[in-house]
CSV table of C-alpha atoms and ligand atoms in Angstrom, one decimal:
chain,number,residue,atom,x,y,z
A,1169,MET,CA,0.0,0.0,0.0
A,1170,ASN,CA,1.0,3.5,-0.6
A,1171,ASN,CA,2.4,5.4,2.3
A,1172,SER,CA,0.3,8.6,2.4
A,1173,THR,CA,3.3,10.6,3.5
A,1174,GLU,CA,5.2,9.6,0.3
A,1175,ARG,CA,5.3,12.2,-2.4
A,1176,LYS,CA,3.0,11.2,-5.2
A,1177,ILE,CA,4.5,10.8,-8.7
A,1178,THR,CA,3.2,10.4,-12.2
A,1179,ILE,CA,3.7,7.0,-14.0
A,1180,ALA,CA,3.5,6.7,-17.8
A,1181,ILE,CA,3.3,3.2,-19.3
A,1182,ASP,CA,3.5,3.1,-23.1
A,1183,GLY,CA,4.0,0.3,-25.7
A,1184,TYR,CA,2.8,-1.7,-28.6
A,1185,SER,CA,-0.8,-3.1,-28.9
A,1186,SER,CA,-1.7,-5.9,-26.6
A,1187,SER,CA,1.7,-5.7,-24.9
A,1188,GLY,CA,0.3,-6.2,-21.4
A,1189,LYS,CA,0.5,-2.5,-20.5
A,1190,SER,CA,-3.1,-2.3,-19.1
A,1191,THR,CA,-2.7,-5.4,-16.9
A,1192,MET,CA,0.5,-4.2,-15.3
A,1193,ALA,CA,-0.6,-0.6,-15.0
A,1194,ARG,CA,-3.9,-1.5,-13.3
A,1195,ALA,CA,-2.1,-3.9,-10.9
A,1196,LEU,CA,0.5,-1.3,-10.0
A,1197,ALA,CA,-2.2,1.4,-9.4
A,1198,SER,CA,-4.1,-0.9,-7.2
A,1199,ALA,CA,-1.0,-1.9,-5.2
A,1200,ILE,CA,0.1,1.7,-4.5
A,1201,GLY,CA,-3.4,3.3,-4.2
A,1202,TYR,CA,-3.1,5.5,-7.3
A,1203,ARG,CA,-5.7,6.3,-9.9
A,1204,TYR,CA,-5.4,4.2,-13.1
A,1205,ILE,CA,-6.4,5.6,-16.5
A,1206,ASP,CA,-6.5,3.5,-19.7
A,1207,SER,CA,-6.0,6.2,-22.4
A,1208,GLY,CA,-6.7,3.6,-25.1
A,1209,ALA,CA,-10.2,3.2,-23.8
A,1210,MET,CA,-10.8,6.8,-24.6
A,1211,TYR,CA,-9.8,6.4,-28.3
A,1212,ARG,CA,-11.9,3.2,-28.4
A,1213,ALA,CA,-14.9,5.1,-27.1
A,1214,VAL,CA,-14.6,7.9,-29.8
A,1215,THR,CA,-14.3,5.1,-32.3
A,1216,LEU,CA,-17.4,3.4,-31.1
A,1217,TRP,CA,-19.3,6.7,-31.3
A,1218,ALA,CA,-18.1,7.1,-34.9
A,1219,MET,CA,-19.1,3.5,-35.8
A,1220,ARG,CA,-22.6,4.0,-34.3
A,1221,ASN,CA,-23.0,7.2,-36.3
A,1222,GLY,CA,-21.9,5.6,-39.6
A,1223,LEU,CA,-18.7,7.7,-39.8
A,1224,VAL,CA,-16.3,4.7,-39.9
A,1225,ALA,CA,-16.5,1.0,-40.7
A,1226,PRO,CA,-13.8,-1.7,-40.9
A,1227,GLY,CA,-11.9,-1.4,-44.1
A,1228,SER,CA,-13.1,2.1,-45.0
A,1229,GLU,CA,-11.7,5.5,-44.4
A,1230,PRO,CA,-13.2,7.5,-41.5
A,1231,ASP,CA,-15.2,10.6,-42.2
A,1232,VAL,CA,-12.7,12.9,-40.5
A,1233,GLU,CA,-14.7,16.2,-40.9
A,1234,ARG,CA,-17.9,14.8,-39.3
A,1235,ILE,CA,-15.9,13.1,-36.5
A,1236,VAL,CA,-14.1,16.3,-35.7
A,1237,GLU,CA,-17.5,18.2,-35.7
A,1238,GLY,CA,-18.9,15.6,-33.4
A,1239,LEU,CA,-16.2,15.8,-30.7
A,1240,PRO,CA,-18.1,18.3,-28.5
A,1241,LEU,CA,-21.0,15.7,-28.4
A,1242,ILE,CA,-18.8,12.9,-27.0
A,1243,ASP,CA,-18.6,12.6,-23.3
A,1244,ILE,CA,-16.2,10.0,-22.0
A,1245,ASP,CA,-15.8,9.0,-18.4
A,1246,PHE,CA,-14.8,6.1,-16.1
A,1247,LEU,CA,-17.0,4.5,-13.5
A,1248,VAL,CA,-15.2,2.6,-10.7
A,1249,ASP,CA,-16.8,-0.8,-9.9
A,1250,GLY,CA,-14.7,-2.5,-7.2
A,1251,GLN,CA,-11.4,-3.4,-8.9
A,1252,ARG,CA,-12.8,-2.7,-12.4
A,1253,GLN,CA,-13.0,0.5,-14.3
A,1254,LEU,CA,-15.8,0.8,-16.7
A,1255,THR,CA,-15.6,3.2,-19.6
A,1256,THR,CA,-18.7,5.3,-20.3
A,1257,LEU,CA,-19.8,7.0,-23.5
A,1258,ASN,CA,-22.4,9.7,-23.0
A,1259,GLY,CA,-23.4,8.0,-19.7
A,1260,GLU,CA,-23.7,4.5,-21.1
A,1261,VAL,CA,-21.3,1.8,-20.0
A,1262,VAL,CA,-19.5,0.6,-23.1
A,1263,GLU,CA,-16.6,-1.3,-21.5
A,1264,ASN,CA,-17.3,-4.6,-23.4
A,1265,GLU,CA,-18.2,-3.1,-26.7
A,1266,ILE,CA,-15.1,-1.0,-27.0
A,1267,ARG,CA,-12.9,-4.2,-26.6
A,1268,SER,CA,-14.3,-5.9,-29.7
A,1269,LEU,CA,-12.2,-6.7,-32.7
A,1270,GLU,CA,-14.5,-4.5,-34.8
A,1271,VAL,CA,-13.5,-1.5,-32.7
A,1272,SER,CA,-9.9,-2.6,-32.8
A,1273,ASN,CA,-10.1,-2.6,-36.6
A,1274,CYS,CA,-11.3,1.0,-36.8
A,1275,VAL,CA,-9.5,2.7,-33.9
A,1276,SER,CA,-6.0,3.5,-35.2
A,1277,PRO,CA,-7.1,5.7,-38.1
A,1278,ILE,CA,-9.3,7.6,-35.8
A,1279,ALA,CA,-6.6,8.0,-33.1
A,1280,ALA,CA,-4.4,9.4,-35.9
A,1281,ILE,CA,-6.7,12.4,-36.4
A,1282,PRO,CA,-4.9,15.4,-34.8
A,1283,GLN,CA,-8.0,17.1,-33.5
A,1284,VAL,CA,-9.1,13.8,-31.8
A,1285,ARG,CA,-5.7,13.5,-30.2
A,1286,HIS,CA,-5.7,17.2,-29.0
A,1287,ALA,CA,-9.1,16.6,-27.3
A,1288,MET,CA,-8.1,13.4,-25.6
A,1289,VAL,CA,-4.6,14.7,-24.5
A,1290,ALA,CA,-6.2,17.8,-22.9
A,1291,MET,CA,-8.5,15.5,-20.9
A,1292,GLN,CA,-5.6,13.2,-19.9
A,1293,LYS,CA,-3.4,16.1,-18.8
A,1294,ALA,CA,-6.3,17.4,-16.6
A,1295,MET,CA,-6.7,14.0,-15.0
A,1296,GLY,CA,-3.0,13.9,-14.1
A,1297,ARG,CA,-2.9,17.4,-12.6
A,1298,SER,CA,-2.7,16.3,-9.0
A,1299,LYS,CA,-0.3,13.3,-9.7
A,1300,GLY,CA,-0.8,9.9,-8.1
A,1301,ILE,CA,-1.8,8.5,-11.4
A,1302,VAL,CA,-0.8,5.5,-13.6
A,1303,MET,CA,-1.8,6.0,-17.3
A,1304,ASP,CA,-1.1,3.7,-20.1
A,1305,GLY,CA,-1.1,4.3,-23.9
A,1306,ARG,CA,1.1,5.2,-26.8
A,1307,ASP,CA,2.2,8.8,-26.2
A,1308,ILE,CA,1.9,9.2,-22.4
A,1309,GLY,CA,5.6,9.5,-21.7
A,1310,THR,CA,6.3,11.6,-24.8
A,1311,VAL,CA,3.2,14.0,-25.1
A,1312,VAL,CA,0.8,13.7,-22.2
A,1313,PHE,CA,3.2,13.5,-19.2
A,1314,PRO,CA,6.7,14.3,-20.6
A,1315,ASP,CA,7.8,15.2,-17.0
A,1316,ALA,CA,6.6,11.9,-15.5
A,1317,GLU,CA,9.0,10.6,-12.8
A,1318,MET,CA,8.5,7.0,-14.0
A,1319,LYS,CA,8.2,5.9,-17.6
A,1320,VAL,CA,8.1,2.4,-19.0
A,1321,PHE,CA,7.9,1.2,-22.6
A,1322,CYS,CA,6.6,-2.3,-23.1
A,1323,ASP,CA,7.2,-4.6,-26.0
A,1324,ALA,CA,6.9,-8.3,-26.9
A,1325,SER,CA,6.9,-10.2,-30.2
A,1326,ALA,CA,3.8,-9.6,-32.4
A,1327,GLU,CA,3.0,-13.3,-32.2
A,1328,GLN,CA,3.1,-13.4,-28.4
A,1329,ARG,CA,1.0,-10.3,-28.2
A,1330,ALA,CA,-1.6,-11.6,-30.6
A,1331,SER,CA,-1.9,-15.0,-28.8
A,1332,ARG,CA,-2.5,-13.2,-25.5
A,1333,ARG,CA,-5.2,-11.0,-27.1
A,1334,PHE,CA,-6.7,-14.0,-29.0
A,1335,LYS,CA,-7.1,-15.8,-25.6
A,1336,GLU,CA,-8.6,-12.8,-24.0
A,1337,LEU,CA,-11.2,-12.3,-26.7
A,1338,THR,CA,-12.1,-16.0,-27.1
A,1339,ASP,CA,-12.4,-16.4,-23.3
A,1340,LYS,CA,-15.1,-13.7,-23.5
A,1341,GLY,CA,-16.8,-15.7,-26.3
A,1342,ALA,CA,-15.8,-13.6,-29.3
A,1343,GLN,CA,-15.7,-15.4,-32.7
A,1344,VAL,CA,-12.3,-14.4,-34.0
A,1345,THR,CA,-9.3,-16.3,-35.4
A,1346,TYR,CA,-5.7,-16.0,-34.3
A,1347,GLN,CA,-4.8,-14.7,-37.8
A,1348,GLU,CA,-7.4,-11.9,-37.6
A,1349,VAL,CA,-6.0,-10.8,-34.2
A,1350,LEU,CA,-2.4,-11.0,-35.5
A,1351,ASP,CA,-3.2,-8.9,-38.6
A,1352,ASN,CA,-5.0,-6.3,-36.4
A,1353,VAL,CA,-2.0,-6.1,-34.0
A,1354,LYS,CA,0.5,-5.5,-36.8
A,1355,THR,CA,-1.7,-3.0,-38.7
A,1356,ARG,CA,-2.4,-1.0,-35.6
A,1357,ASP,CA,1.3,-0.9,-34.7
A,1358,HIS,CA,2.2,0.4,-38.1
A,1359,ILE,CA,-0.5,3.1,-38.1
A,1360,ASP,CA,0.4,4.1,-34.5
A,1361,GLU,CA,4.1,4.3,-35.3
A,1362,THR,CA,3.9,6.3,-38.5
A,1363,ARG,CA,1.2,8.9,-37.7
A,1364,SER,CA,2.4,12.5,-37.6
A,1365,GLU,CA,0.7,13.5,-34.3
A,1366,GLY,CA,1.8,11.7,-31.1
A,1367,PRO,CA,3.3,8.6,-32.7
A,1368,LEU,CA,4.0,5.5,-30.7
A,1369,ARG,CA,7.6,6.0,-29.6
A,1370,CYS,CA,9.7,5.1,-26.6
A,1371,ALA,CA,10.6,8.3,-24.6
A,1372,ASP,CA,14.3,8.9,-24.3
A,1373,ASP,CA,14.0,8.5,-20.5
A,1374,ALA,CA,11.7,5.4,-20.4
A,1375,VAL,CA,12.8,2.0,-19.2
A,1376,ARG,CA,12.2,-0.6,-21.8
A,1377,LEU,CA,10.6,-3.9,-20.9
A,1378,ASP,CA,10.3,-6.9,-23.2
A,1379,ASN,CA,7.8,-9.1,-21.4
A,1380,SER,CA,7.7,-11.9,-24.1
A,1381,ASP,CA,8.9,-14.5,-21.6
A,1382,MET,CA,7.5,-13.0,-18.3
A,1383,SER,CA,4.5,-14.1,-16.4
A,1384,ILE,CA,1.9,-11.6,-15.2
A,1385,GLU,CA,3.3,-12.0,-11.6
A,1386,GLU,CA,6.9,-11.4,-12.8
A,1387,GLN,CA,6.0,-8.3,-14.7
A,1388,ASN,CA,3.9,-6.9,-11.8
A,1389,ARG,CA,6.9,-7.5,-9.4
A,1390,TRP,CA,9.3,-5.9,-11.8
A,1391,LEU,CA,7.1,-2.8,-12.1
A,1392,LEU,CA,6.6,-2.5,-8.3
A,1393,ASP,CA,10.4,-2.7,-7.8
A,1394,LEU,CA,10.9,0.1,-10.3
A,1395,TYR,CA,8.2,2.2,-8.6
A,1396,HIS,CA,10.0,1.8,-5.2
A,1397,GLN,CA,13.3,2.8,-6.8
A,1398,ARG,CA,11.8,5.9,-8.4
A,1399,VAL,CA,10.0,7.0,-5.2
A,1400,SER,CA,13.2,6.7,-3.2
A,1401,GLN,CA,15.1,8.8,-5.8
A,1402,SER,CA,12.5,11.5,-6.1
B,1730,CDP,O1,-4.9,-2.6,-25.4
B,1730,CDP,P1,-4.4,-2.4,-26.8
B,1730,CDP,O2,-3.0,-2.5,-26.9
B,1730,CDP,O3,-5.2,-3.3,-27.8
B,1730,CDP,O4,-4.8,-1.0,-27.3
B,1730,CDP,P2,-5.4,0.2,-26.5
B,1730,CDP,O5,-4.4,0.7,-25.5
B,1730,CDP,O6,-6.8,-0.1,-26.1
B,1730,CDP,O7,-5.4,1.3,-27.6
B,1730,CDP,C1,-6.2,1.2,-28.8
B,1730,CDP,C2,-5.7,2.1,-29.9
B,1730,CDP,O8,-5.9,3.5,-29.4
B,1730,CDP,C3,-4.3,2.0,-30.2
B,1730,CDP,O9,-4.0,1.1,-31.2
B,1730,CDP,C4,-4.0,3.4,-30.7
B,1730,CDP,O10,-4.3,3.6,-32.1
B,1730,CDP,C5,-4.9,4.3,-29.9
B,1730,CDP,N1,-4.2,4.9,-28.8
B,1730,CDP,C6,-3.4,6.1,-29.0
B,1730,CDP,O11,-3.3,6.5,-30.2
B,1730,CDP,N2,-2.9,6.8,-28.0
B,1730,CDP,C7,-3.0,6.3,-26.7
B,1730,CDP,N3,-2.4,7.0,-25.8
B,1730,CDP,C8,-3.7,5.1,-26.5
B,1730,CDP,C9,-4.2,4.4,-27.5
């Protein structure tokens, strides 16, 4: 548990799609009593809104102009339900829907729209104003919290990441193939790395973690050790 007399820091965890960021970020936040924010859920919620309004579909280009016009109509929030955090879109819990492969197949082109990024980044910066936060994403250490005291960048092989995500989706009953998930992981990585605004990039001062051969317990312990080091240095 976090010692309340300890100075609170900001923790940024970035990395490739399905690299286990959210699992380790959530576990760390819970262990140290910090707030956890999944920034990817926010881009997924915007994407779901655009899908429901016919402004994007798998395999077609998003209607950028109408999505940007619609941004003021999109209210994204998080409800805390015990250990879980549920993403809401205009007051409706959309946690399950935003995790579908359909949303994954549409999200990266929408997350590449500069105006969408500006709106999400402004909300994320506001959430982190009083520190004591763990946020995961693609640009947290580079754009959202460039001054974060602790930055981690996660990676693992594309095949390893796809098999983890495939298991997660099929455990929930989704009808998907491993190949579809692998293709999605690779396509998103490419779009996320090559966009002009806030591309997926390891911050110069981030610690890199390749968790291909690590269990969840091992990666959680590794992250907690790093947190204790950072707090003792700050
Ligand atoms: O959990 P997973 O790795 O599948 O992805 P996510 O964190 O839910 O993010 C979904 C998508 O949102 C990513 O592929 C990016 O296109 C976008 N994203 C982003 O651009 N910037 C962030 N800070 C977080 C996510």
